[in-house]
Coordinates of C-alpha atoms in Angstrom, one line a residue:
M1 CA 54.5 81.1 121.3
K2 CA 57.3 83.2 120.3
P3 CA 60.8 81.3 119.5
T4 CA 63.8 81.8 121.6
L5 CA 67.3 82.8 120.4
F6 CA 69.9 80.4 121.8
V7 CA 73.3 82.4 121.4
L8 CA 76.6 80.4 121.5
A9 CA 79.1 82.6 123.3
A10 CA 81.3 80.1 125.2
G11 CA 84.2 80.1 122.8
M12 CA 87.3 82.1 122.4
G13 CA 88.4 83.3 119.0
S14 CA 91.7 81.2 118.5
R15 CA 92.6 82.9 115.2
Y16 CA 91.5 86.3 116.3
G17 CA 92.5 86.3 119.9
G18 CA 90.4 87.6 122.9
L19 CA 86.8 87.6 123.6
K20 CA 85.4 88.7 120.0
Q21 CA 81.9 88.6 121.8
L22 CA 82.9 91.7 123.7
D23 CA 84.6 93.7 121.0
P24 CA 83.0 97.0 120.1
L25 CA 82.8 97.1 116.4
G26 CA 79.7 99.4 115.9
P27 CA 79.8 103.1 115.6
A28 CA 78.4 103.5 119.2
G29 CA 80.5 100.7 120.6
Q30 CA 78.1 97.9 119.4
T31 CA 78.9 94.5 119.6
I32 CA 78.2 92.0 116.7
M33 CA 75.9 90.2 119.3
D34 CA 73.9 93.5 119.6
Y35 CA 72.9 93.5 116.0
S36 CA 71.7 89.8 116.2
I37 CA 69.4 90.6 119.3
Y38 CA 68.3 93.8 117.7
D39 CA 67.4 91.7 114.5
A40 CA 65.9 88.8 116.5
I41 CA 63.5 91.3 118.4
R42 CA 62.4 92.8 115.1
A43 CA 61.8 89.3 113.7
G44 CA 59.6 88.1 116.6
F45 CA 61.7 86.3 118.9
G46 CA 60.5 86.4 122.5
K47 CA 63.7 85.4 124.8
V48 CA 67.2 85.2 124.4
V49 CA 69.3 82.4 126.1
F50 CA 73.2 83.0 126.1
V51 CA 75.5 80.1 126.9
I52 CA 78.7 81.4 128.2
R53 CA 81.6 80.1 130.2
K54 CA 81.5 80.8 134.1
D55 CA 84.9 82.6 134.4
F56 CA 83.6 85.5 132.4
E57 CA 80.3 85.9 133.6
Q58 CA 80.8 89.1 135.4
D59 CA 82.3 90.8 132.4
F60 CA 79.6 89.3 130.3
R61 CA 76.7 90.5 132.7
E62 CA 78.1 94.0 133.1
K63 CA 79.0 94.8 129.6
I64 CA 76.4 92.8 127.4
L65 CA 73.3 91.8 129.3
S66 CA 72.7 94.9 131.3
K67 CA 71.9 96.8 127.9
Y68 CA 69.1 94.3 127.0
E69 CA 67.0 94.8 130.2
G70 CA 63.5 96.2 129.3
H71 CA 63.9 95.0 125.6
I72 CA 63.5 91.1 125.9
P73 CA 63.8 88.5 128.7
V74 CA 67.5 87.0 129.0
E75 CA 68.7 83.9 130.6
V76 CA 72.2 82.5 131.0
V77 CA 73.6 79.0 131.0
F78 CA 77.1 77.7 131.4
Q79 CA 79.2 75.4 129.3
S80 CA 82.1 73.5 131.1
V81 CA 84.1 70.5 130.4
D82 CA 82.9 68.5 133.4
A83 CA 79.1 69.0 132.5
L84 CA 78.7 65.6 131.4
P85 CA 75.7 63.1 131.7
E86 CA 75.5 60.9 134.9
G87 CA 77.9 58.1 134.8
Y88 CA 80.6 59.9 132.9
T89 CA 83.7 61.6 134.3
C90 CA 85.7 64.2 132.5
P91 CA 89.2 63.1 131.8
A92 CA 91.7 65.1 134.0
D93 CA 93.7 66.5 131.1
R94 CA 90.7 67.4 129.1
T95 CA 90.9 71.4 128.7
K96 CA 89.1 71.7 125.4
P97 CA 85.1 72.2 125.3
W98 CA 83.1 69.4 124.1
G99 CA 81.9 71.4 120.9
T100 CA 78.7 73.2 119.8
N101 CA 76.2 70.5 120.2
H102 CA 77.3 70.1 123.9
A103 CA 76.7 73.7 124.1
I104 CA 73.3 73.4 123.0
L105 CA 72.6 70.7 125.6
M106 CA 73.3 73.4 128.3
G107 CA 69.9 75.1 127.4
K108 CA 67.7 72.0 128.2
E109 CA 66.5 73.2 131.5
V110 CA 65.4 76.7 130.3
I111 CA 64.1 76.4 126.8
N112 CA 60.7 74.8 126.2
E113 CA 59.7 76.3 122.9
P114 CA 61.1 76.3 119.4
F115 CA 64.4 77.9 119.2
A116 CA 67.1 79.2 116.8
V117 CA 70.8 78.7 117.6
I118 CA 73.5 81.3 116.5
N119 CA 77.1 82.0 117.0
A120 CA 77.7 85.0 119.2
D121 CA 80.4 86.4 116.8
D122 CA 78.6 86.3 113.5
F123 CA 76.7 89.1 111.7
Y124 CA 73.8 87.2 110.2
G125 CA 71.5 90.2 108.9
Y126 CA 67.7 90.7 109.4
D127 CA 66.5 88.6 106.6
A128 CA 68.1 85.5 108.0
F129 CA 66.3 86.2 111.3
R130 CA 63.1 86.8 109.7
V131 CA 63.0 83.6 107.7
I132 CA 63.8 81.5 110.6
A133 CA 61.3 83.1 112.9
E134 CA 58.7 82.6 110.4
E135 CA 59.6 78.9 110.1
L136 CA 59.9 78.3 114.0
S137 CA 56.6 80.0 114.6
R138 CA 54.4 77.7 112.4
P139 CA 52.7 74.6 114.2
H140 CA 55.1 71.7 114.7
D141 CA 53.2 68.5 115.2
R142 CA 56.1 65.8 115.0
K143 CA 59.3 65.3 116.3
G144 CA 62.4 66.1 114.4
D145 CA 60.9 69.0 112.5
Y146 CA 63.9 71.2 112.0
C147 CA 65.4 73.8 109.8
M148 CA 68.4 75.9 108.9
V149 CA 69.2 78.9 107.1
G150 CA 71.3 78.4 104.1
F151 CA 73.6 81.2 103.2
K152 CA 75.0 81.6 99.6
V153 CA 78.5 80.9 99.9
G154 CA 79.4 84.0 98.0
N155 CA 77.8 86.0 100.9
T156 CA 80.1 84.6 103.5
M157 CA 83.6 84.9 102.3
T158 CA 86.5 86.9 103.5
E159 CA 89.2 88.7 101.5
N160 CA 91.7 88.0 104.4
G161 CA 92.2 84.2 104.1
S162 CA 90.5 80.9 103.9
V163 CA 87.3 79.9 105.8
S164 CA 85.7 76.6 106.7
R165 CA 81.9 76.1 105.8
G166 CA 79.4 73.4 106.1
V167 CA 78.4 73.0 102.3
C168 CA 74.9 71.7 102.0
T169 CA 72.9 69.7 99.5
A170 CA 69.2 69.7 99.5
G171 CA 66.7 67.4 97.9
A172 CA 63.7 68.2 95.7
D173 CA 61.6 68.8 98.9
G174 CA 63.9 71.5 100.2
N175 CA 65.2 69.3 103.0
L176 CA 68.9 68.9 103.9
T177 CA 70.3 65.6 102.7
D178 CA 74.1 66.2 103.4
I179 CA 76.3 68.7 104.9
V180 CA 80.1 68.4 104.4
E181 CA 82.7 70.4 106.3
R182 CA 85.0 71.9 103.8
T183 CA 87.9 73.7 105.0
S184 CA 90.4 76.1 103.3
I185 CA 87.6 77.7 101.0
A186 CA 89.1 80.6 99.5
Y187 CA 89.1 83.1 96.5
D188 CA 91.7 82.2 93.8
T189 CA 93.6 84.8 91.7
D190 CA 90.5 85.1 89.3
G191 CA 88.1 85.8 92.0
R192 CA 86.4 82.1 92.0
I193 CA 85.5 80.3 95.1
T194 CA 87.6 77.1 95.5
F195 CA 88.4 74.4 98.1
T196 CA 90.6 71.2 98.0
D197 CA 88.5 68.0 98.5
D198 CA 89.6 64.8 100.5
N199 CA 91.7 63.6 97.6
G200 CA 93.6 66.7 97.3
V201 CA 91.9 67.8 94.0
L202 CA 91.0 71.7 93.5
Q203 CA 87.2 72.2 93.2
F204 CA 85.1 75.3 92.5
L205 CA 81.9 76.4 94.3
D206 CA 79.2 78.1 92.7
P207 CA 78.7 81.3 94.8
A208 CA 75.0 80.5 95.3
T209 CA 75.8 77.0 96.8
P210 CA 74.1 77.1 100.3
V211 CA 76.2 76.7 103.3
S212 CA 75.7 76.5 106.9
M213 CA 76.7 79.5 109.2
N214 CA 75.5 77.7 112.4
L215 CA 72.0 79.2 112.2
W216 CA 69.9 76.3 113.1
G217 CA 66.3 76.0 114.2
F218 CA 65.0 73.3 116.5
T219 CA 62.1 72.2 118.5
P220 CA 62.6 71.1 122.0
D221 CA 62.9 67.4 121.5
Y222 CA 66.2 68.1 119.9
F223 CA 67.7 68.3 123.5
D224 CA 66.7 64.6 123.9
Y225 CA 68.2 63.4 120.7
S226 CA 71.4 65.4 121.6
D227 CA 71.8 63.8 125.0
R228 CA 71.4 60.4 123.4
E229 CA 73.9 61.1 120.7
F230 CA 76.3 62.7 123.2
R231 CA 76.5 59.5 125.2
R232 CA 77.3 57.7 122.1
F233 CA 79.9 60.1 121.4
L234 CA 81.4 60.0 124.8
D235 CA 81.3 56.2 124.7
E236 CA 83.7 56.4 121.5
K237 CA 85.7 59.5 122.2
I238 CA 85.8 60.6 125.7
D239 CA 89.6 59.9 125.9
T240 CA 90.4 61.6 122.8
P241 CA 91.7 65.2 124.0
K242 CA 90.6 67.3 121.1
S243 CA 87.3 65.5 119.9
E244 CA 84.2 67.7 119.7
F245 CA 80.4 67.0 119.6
Y246 CA 79.3 69.2 116.7
I247 CA 75.9 70.3 115.6
P248 CA 76.4 68.9 111.9
T249 CA 77.4 65.6 113.3
C250 CA 74.2 65.0 115.5
I251 CA 72.1 66.5 112.6
D252 CA 73.5 64.1 110.0
T253 CA 73.0 61.2 112.1
L254 CA 69.1 62.0 112.8
I255 CA 68.8 62.5 109.0
K256 CA 70.1 59.2 108.1
S257 CA 68.3 57.5 110.6
G258 CA 65.1 59.2 109.4
E259 CA 64.5 60.6 112.9
A260 CA 64.7 64.2 111.7
T261 CA 64.2 66.4 108.6
V262 CA 65.9 69.8 108.3
K263 CA 64.3 72.5 105.9
V264 CA 67.0 74.5 104.1
L265 CA 65.7 78.2 104.3
D266 CA 67.0 80.7 101.7
T267 CA 68.1 84.1 102.5
D268 CA 70.0 86.9 100.7
S269 CA 71.5 88.1 104.0
R270 CA 75.3 88.7 103.8
W271 CA 77.0 87.1 106.5
F272 CA 80.2 88.6 107.9
G273 CA 82.4 88.2 111.0
V274 CA 86.1 88.5 112.4
T275 CA 87.5 85.5 111.3
Y276 CA 90.9 87.0 111.2
A277 CA 92.2 90.3 112.9
A278 CA 92.6 91.7 109.5
D279 CA 88.9 91.3 109.1
R280 CA 88.2 93.7 111.9
Q281 CA 88.3 97.2 110.1
G282 CA 86.1 95.8 107.1
V283 CA 83.4 94.7 109.7
V284 CA 83.6 98.2 111.4
D285 CA 83.2 99.8 108.0
R286 CA 80.4 97.8 106.9
L287 CA 78.5 98.3 110.1
T288 CA 79.0 102.1 109.9
K289 CA 77.6 102.0 106.5
L290 CA 74.4 100.0 107.4
H291 CA 73.8 102.8 110.2
I292 CA 74.3 105.6 107.6
E293 CA 71.9 103.8 105.3
G294 CA 69.2 103.6 108.0
Y295 CA 69.2 99.9 108.6
Y296 CA 69.9 100.3 112.3
P297 CA 69.5 103.6 114.5
D298 CA 72.2 105.1 116.3
K299 CA 70.8 104.0 119.7
M300 CA 69.8 100.3 119.5
F301 CA 69.3 99.7 123.1

Protein backbone atom coordinates (compact mmCIF):
# COMPACT_ATOMS: atom_id res chain seq x y z
CA MET A 1 0.00 0.00 0.00
CA LYS A 2 1.43 3.37 -1.00
CA PRO A 3 1.65 6.02 1.72
CA THR A 4 -0.40 9.22 1.63
CA LEU A 5 0.97 12.75 1.79
CA PHE A 6 -0.97 14.99 4.19
CA VAL A 7 -0.34 18.68 3.49
CA LEU A 8 -1.02 21.25 6.20
CA ALA A 9 -2.22 24.27 4.23
CA ALA A 10 -4.72 25.95 6.56
CA GLY A 11 -2.40 28.61 7.94
CA MET A 12 -1.55 32.09 6.81
CA GLY A 13 2.00 33.41 7.09
CA SER A 14 1.80 36.00 9.86
CA ARG A 15 5.39 37.18 9.41
CA TYR A 16 5.33 37.04 5.63
CA GLY A 17 1.75 38.15 4.99
CA GLY A 18 -0.76 36.65 2.59
CA LEU A 19 -1.36 33.11 1.44
CA LYS A 20 2.16 31.76 0.99
CA GLN A 21 0.65 28.53 -0.30
CA LEU A 22 -0.49 30.26 -3.51
CA ASP A 23 2.62 32.36 -4.12
CA PRO A 24 4.22 31.60 -7.53
CA LEU A 25 7.93 31.14 -6.84
CA GLY A 26 9.17 28.75 -9.54
CA PRO A 27 10.31 29.90 -13.01
CA ALA A 28 6.97 28.84 -14.54
CA GLY A 29 4.88 30.11 -11.63
CA GLN A 30 5.15 26.96 -9.50
CA THR A 31 4.26 27.14 -5.82
CA ILE A 32 6.45 25.50 -3.19
CA MET A 33 3.70 22.90 -2.81
CA ASP A 34 4.13 21.92 -6.46
CA TYR A 35 7.67 20.80 -5.71
CA SER A 36 6.56 18.78 -2.68
CA ILE A 37 3.83 17.04 -4.68
CA TYR A 38 6.20 16.37 -7.59
CA ASP A 39 8.87 14.93 -5.27
CA ALA A 40 6.30 12.88 -3.35
CA ILE A 41 4.99 11.28 -6.56
CA ARG A 42 8.55 10.40 -7.58
CA ALA A 43 9.20 8.98 -4.10
CA GLY A 44 6.20 6.63 -4.30
CA PHE A 45 3.32 8.36 -2.51
CA GLY A 46 -0.10 7.31 -3.78
CA LYS A 47 -2.48 10.08 -2.67
CA VAL A 48 -2.42 13.66 -1.41
CA VAL A 49 -4.76 15.09 1.21
CA PHE A 50 -4.82 18.84 1.84
CA VAL A 51 -6.19 20.44 4.99
CA ILE A 52 -7.26 24.00 4.27
CA ARG A 53 -9.62 26.66 5.55
CA LYS A 54 -13.05 26.64 4.01
CA ASP A 55 -12.90 30.34 3.12
CA PHE A 56 -10.23 29.90 0.47
CA GLU A 57 -11.51 26.61 -0.94
CA GLN A 58 -12.51 28.04 -4.35
CA ASP A 59 -9.19 29.82 -4.87
CA PHE A 60 -7.34 26.69 -3.78
CA ARG A 61 -9.26 24.35 -6.06
CA GLU A 62 -8.88 26.61 -9.09
CA LYS A 63 -5.21 27.55 -8.66
CA ILE A 64 -3.77 24.46 -7.00
CA LEU A 65 -5.81 21.27 -7.20
CA SER A 66 -6.78 21.45 -10.86
CA LYS A 67 -3.17 21.06 -11.99
CA TYR A 68 -2.70 17.72 -10.17
CA GLU A 69 -5.60 15.99 -11.94
CA GLY A 70 -4.34 12.94 -13.78
CA HIS A 71 -1.10 12.88 -11.80
CA ILE A 72 -2.19 11.74 -8.33
CA PRO A 73 -5.52 11.34 -6.45
CA VAL A 74 -6.27 14.36 -4.26
CA GLU A 75 -8.70 15.02 -1.40
CA VAL A 76 -9.45 18.13 0.65
CA VAL A 77 -10.47 18.41 4.31
CA PHE A 78 -11.14 21.54 6.33
CA GLN A 79 -9.81 22.91 9.60
CA SER A 80 -12.00 25.27 11.61
CA VAL A 81 -12.03 26.46 15.20
CA ASP A 82 -15.41 24.83 15.83
CA ALA A 83 -14.30 21.36 14.67
CA LEU A 84 -14.18 19.94 18.18
CA PRO A 85 -14.98 16.53 19.69
CA GLU A 86 -18.52 15.86 20.88
CA GLY A 87 -19.18 17.52 24.19
CA TYR A 88 -16.90 20.52 23.62
CA THR A 89 -17.99 23.98 22.47
CA CYS A 90 -15.65 26.53 20.94
CA PRO A 91 -15.39 29.72 23.06
CA ALA A 92 -17.13 32.63 21.35
CA ASP A 93 -13.96 34.76 21.30
CA ARG A 94 -11.72 32.06 19.83
CA THR A 95 -10.30 33.05 16.42
CA LYS A 96 -6.91 31.31 16.44
CA PRO A 97 -6.76 27.77 14.96
CA TRP A 98 -6.17 24.94 17.42
CA GLY A 99 -2.73 24.06 16.02
CA THR A 100 -0.95 21.56 13.80
CA ASN A 101 -2.05 18.38 15.59
CA HIS A 102 -5.67 19.53 15.44
CA ALA A 103 -5.14 19.95 11.67
CA ILE A 104 -3.99 16.32 11.51
CA LEU A 105 -7.22 15.18 13.15
CA MET A 106 -9.15 16.63 10.20
CA GLY A 107 -7.80 13.78 8.04
CA LYS A 108 -9.16 10.97 10.19
CA GLU A 109 -12.08 10.11 7.89
CA VAL A 110 -10.11 9.99 4.63
CA ILE A 111 -6.71 8.49 5.55
CA ASN A 112 -6.52 4.74 6.22
CA GLU A 113 -2.88 4.05 5.33
CA PRO A 114 0.54 5.21 6.60
CA PHE A 115 0.97 8.91 5.92
CA ALA A 116 3.52 11.70 5.99
CA VAL A 117 2.71 15.19 7.22
CA ILE A 118 4.28 18.31 5.71
CA ASN A 119 3.86 22.07 5.82
CA ALA A 120 2.50 23.52 2.59
CA ASP A 121 4.98 26.38 2.46
CA ASP A 122 8.25 24.52 3.07
CA PHE A 123 10.61 23.10 0.44
CA TYR A 124 11.86 19.72 1.70
CA GLY A 125 13.72 18.25 -1.27
CA TYR A 126 13.40 14.88 -2.99
CA ASP A 127 15.70 12.96 -0.64
CA ALA A 128 13.54 13.81 2.37
CA PHE A 129 10.46 12.37 0.64
CA ARG A 130 12.43 9.33 -0.51
CA VAL A 131 13.61 8.35 2.98
CA ILE A 132 10.20 8.79 4.61
CA ALA A 133 8.36 6.98 1.78
CA GLU A 134 10.70 3.99 2.21
CA GLU A 135 10.09 3.94 5.97
CA LEU A 136 6.31 4.26 5.62
CA SER A 137 6.16 1.54 2.95
CA ARG A 138 7.64 -1.18 5.16
CA PRO A 139 5.33 -3.45 7.22
CA HIS A 140 4.01 -1.93 10.46
CA ASP A 141 2.85 -4.60 12.89
CA ARG A 142 2.32 -2.53 16.02
CA LYS A 143 0.75 0.73 17.10
CA GLY A 144 2.86 3.80 17.68
CA ASP A 145 5.49 2.90 15.07
CA TYR A 146 6.26 6.38 13.74
CA CYS A 147 9.09 8.34 12.17
CA MET A 148 10.27 11.84 11.33
CA VAL A 149 12.85 13.34 9.00
CA GLY A 150 15.63 15.02 10.97
CA PHE A 151 17.09 17.86 8.92
CA LYS A 152 20.57 19.11 9.77
CA VAL A 153 19.98 22.53 11.33
CA GLY A 154 22.69 24.02 9.13
CA ASN A 155 20.55 23.06 6.11
CA THR A 156 17.50 24.95 7.43
CA MET A 157 18.73 28.47 8.16
CA THR A 158 17.86 31.88 6.70
CA GLU A 159 20.19 34.86 6.40
CA ASN A 160 17.29 37.25 7.01
CA GLY A 161 16.51 36.73 10.68
CA SER A 162 16.01 34.11 13.35
CA VAL A 163 14.04 30.88 13.09
CA SER A 164 12.32 28.48 15.47
CA ARG A 165 13.19 24.80 15.25
CA GLY A 166 12.38 21.65 17.18
CA VAL A 167 15.86 20.52 18.22
CA CYS A 168 15.92 16.72 18.40
CA THR A 169 17.85 14.22 20.47
CA ALA A 170 17.93 10.55 19.45
CA GLY A 171 19.00 7.52 21.44
CA ALA A 172 21.49 4.85 20.39
CA ASP A 173 18.64 3.01 18.63
CA GLY A 174 17.98 6.03 16.41
CA ASN A 175 14.63 6.79 18.04
CA LEU A 176 13.62 10.25 19.19
CA THR A 177 14.04 10.78 22.93
CA ASP A 178 13.49 14.51 23.13
CA ILE A 179 12.33 17.43 21.00
CA VAL A 180 12.72 20.95 22.38
CA GLU A 181 11.33 23.97 20.58
CA ARG A 182 14.09 26.58 20.36
CA THR A 183 13.28 30.08 19.24
CA SER A 184 15.61 32.79 17.93
CA ILE A 185 18.05 30.40 16.27
CA ALA A 186 20.30 32.59 14.13
CA TYR A 187 23.80 33.09 12.77
CA ASP A 188 26.17 35.21 14.84
CA THR A 189 28.74 37.54 13.28
CA ASP A 190 31.20 34.63 12.98
CA GLY A 191 28.70 32.45 11.10
CA ARG A 192 28.05 30.15 14.06
CA ILE A 193 24.51 28.94 14.81
CA THR A 194 23.27 30.19 18.16
CA PHE A 195 20.17 30.32 20.32
CA THR A 196 19.36 31.61 23.81
CA ASP A 197 18.24 28.93 26.26
CA ASP A 198 15.49 29.17 28.87
CA ASN A 199 17.95 30.70 31.34
CA GLY A 200 18.98 33.47 28.96
CA VAL A 201 22.35 31.86 28.21
CA LEU A 202 23.70 31.93 24.66
CA GLN A 203 24.21 28.40 23.30
CA PHE A 204 25.76 27.07 20.09
CA LEU A 205 24.36 24.39 17.79
CA ASP A 206 26.48 22.08 15.66
CA PRO A 207 25.31 22.52 12.03
CA ALA A 208 24.67 18.73 11.88
CA THR A 209 22.22 18.78 14.84
CA PRO A 210 18.91 17.19 13.72
CA VAL A 211 15.85 19.42 13.84
CA SER A 212 12.21 18.85 13.00
CA MET A 213 10.78 20.71 10.02
CA ASN A 214 7.35 19.16 10.52
CA LEU A 215 7.96 16.19 8.23
CA TRP A 216 6.43 13.36 10.24
CA GLY A 217 5.44 9.80 9.39
CA PHE A 218 2.49 8.10 11.08
CA THR A 219 0.26 5.05 10.85
CA PRO A 220 -3.54 5.58 11.14
CA ASP A 221 -3.63 4.72 14.85
CA TYR A 222 -2.10 8.17 15.42
CA PHE A 223 -5.57 9.64 14.88
CA ASP A 224 -6.91 7.81 17.93
CA TYR A 225 -4.02 8.92 20.12
CA SER A 226 -4.41 12.48 18.82
CA ASP A 227 -8.11 12.52 19.59
CA ARG A 228 -7.47 11.40 23.15
CA GLU A 229 -4.69 13.93 23.69
CA PHE A 230 -6.72 16.73 22.10
CA ARG A 231 -9.53 16.10 24.59
CA ARG A 232 -7.00 16.31 27.42
CA PHE A 233 -5.65 19.53 25.92
CA LEU A 234 -9.16 21.03 25.71
CA ASP A 235 -9.93 20.03 29.29
CA GLU A 236 -6.95 22.16 30.39
CA LYS A 237 -6.77 24.97 27.86
CA ILE A 238 -10.02 25.44 25.97
CA ASP A 239 -10.46 28.88 27.53
CA THR A 240 -6.89 30.03 26.81
CA PRO A 241 -7.34 32.07 23.60
CA LYS A 242 -3.89 31.49 22.08
CA SER A 243 -3.26 27.92 23.21
CA GLU A 244 -2.45 25.45 20.41
CA PHE A 245 -2.23 21.67 20.18
CA TYR A 246 1.08 21.02 18.42
CA ILE A 247 2.43 17.82 16.86
CA PRO A 248 5.62 17.77 18.99
CA THR A 249 3.54 18.15 22.17
CA CYS A 250 1.44 15.10 21.32
CA ILE A 251 4.49 13.12 20.18
CA ASP A 252 6.38 13.94 23.38
CA THR A 253 3.47 12.63 25.46
CA LEU A 254 3.33 9.35 23.53
CA ILE A 255 7.11 8.82 23.72
CA LYS A 256 7.17 9.50 27.46
CA SER A 257 4.24 7.12 28.06
CA GLY A 258 5.94 4.39 26.02
CA GLU A 259 3.01 4.21 23.58
CA ALA A 260 5.07 5.32 20.57
CA THR A 261 8.55 5.29 19.12
CA VAL A 262 9.66 7.83 16.51
CA LYS A 263 12.56 6.83 14.29
CA VAL A 264 14.69 9.82 13.27
CA LEU A 265 15.47 9.54 9.57
CA ASP A 266 18.59 11.26 8.24
CA THR A 267 18.61 13.36 5.09
CA ASP A 268 21.03 15.68 3.32
CA SER A 269 18.12 17.61 1.77
CA ARG A 270 18.32 21.36 2.20
CA TRP A 271 15.14 22.91 3.53
CA PHE A 272 14.13 26.36 2.45
CA GLY A 273 11.04 28.49 2.68
CA VAL A 274 9.75 32.04 2.86
CA THR A 275 9.90 32.75 6.57
CA TYR A 276 10.36 36.47 5.93
CA ALA A 277 9.43 38.59 2.91
CA ALA A 278 13.15 39.14 2.35
CA ASP A 279 13.56 35.38 1.82
CA ARG A 280 11.39 35.39 -1.28
CA GLN A 281 13.97 36.35 -3.90
CA GLY A 282 16.47 33.85 -2.54
CA VAL A 283 13.88 31.07 -2.87
CA VAL A 284 13.06 32.17 -6.43
CA ASP A 285 16.77 32.08 -7.30
CA ARG A 286 17.32 28.63 -5.75
CA LEU A 287 14.32 27.13 -7.53
CA THR A 288 15.47 28.57 -10.85
CA LYS A 289 18.91 27.04 -10.27
CA LEU A 290 17.37 23.61 -9.54
CA HIS A 291 15.52 23.76 -12.87
CA ILE A 292 18.66 24.82 -14.74
CA GLU A 293 20.61 21.95 -13.16
CA GLY A 294 17.93 19.47 -14.26
CA TYR A 295 16.47 18.49 -10.89
CA TYR A 296 13.03 19.61 -12.07
CA PRO A 297 11.57 19.81 -15.60
CA ASP A 298 10.19 23.04 -17.01
CA LYS A 299 6.69 21.57 -16.99
CA MET A 300 6.06 19.65 -13.76
CA PHE A 301 2.29 19.12 -14.15
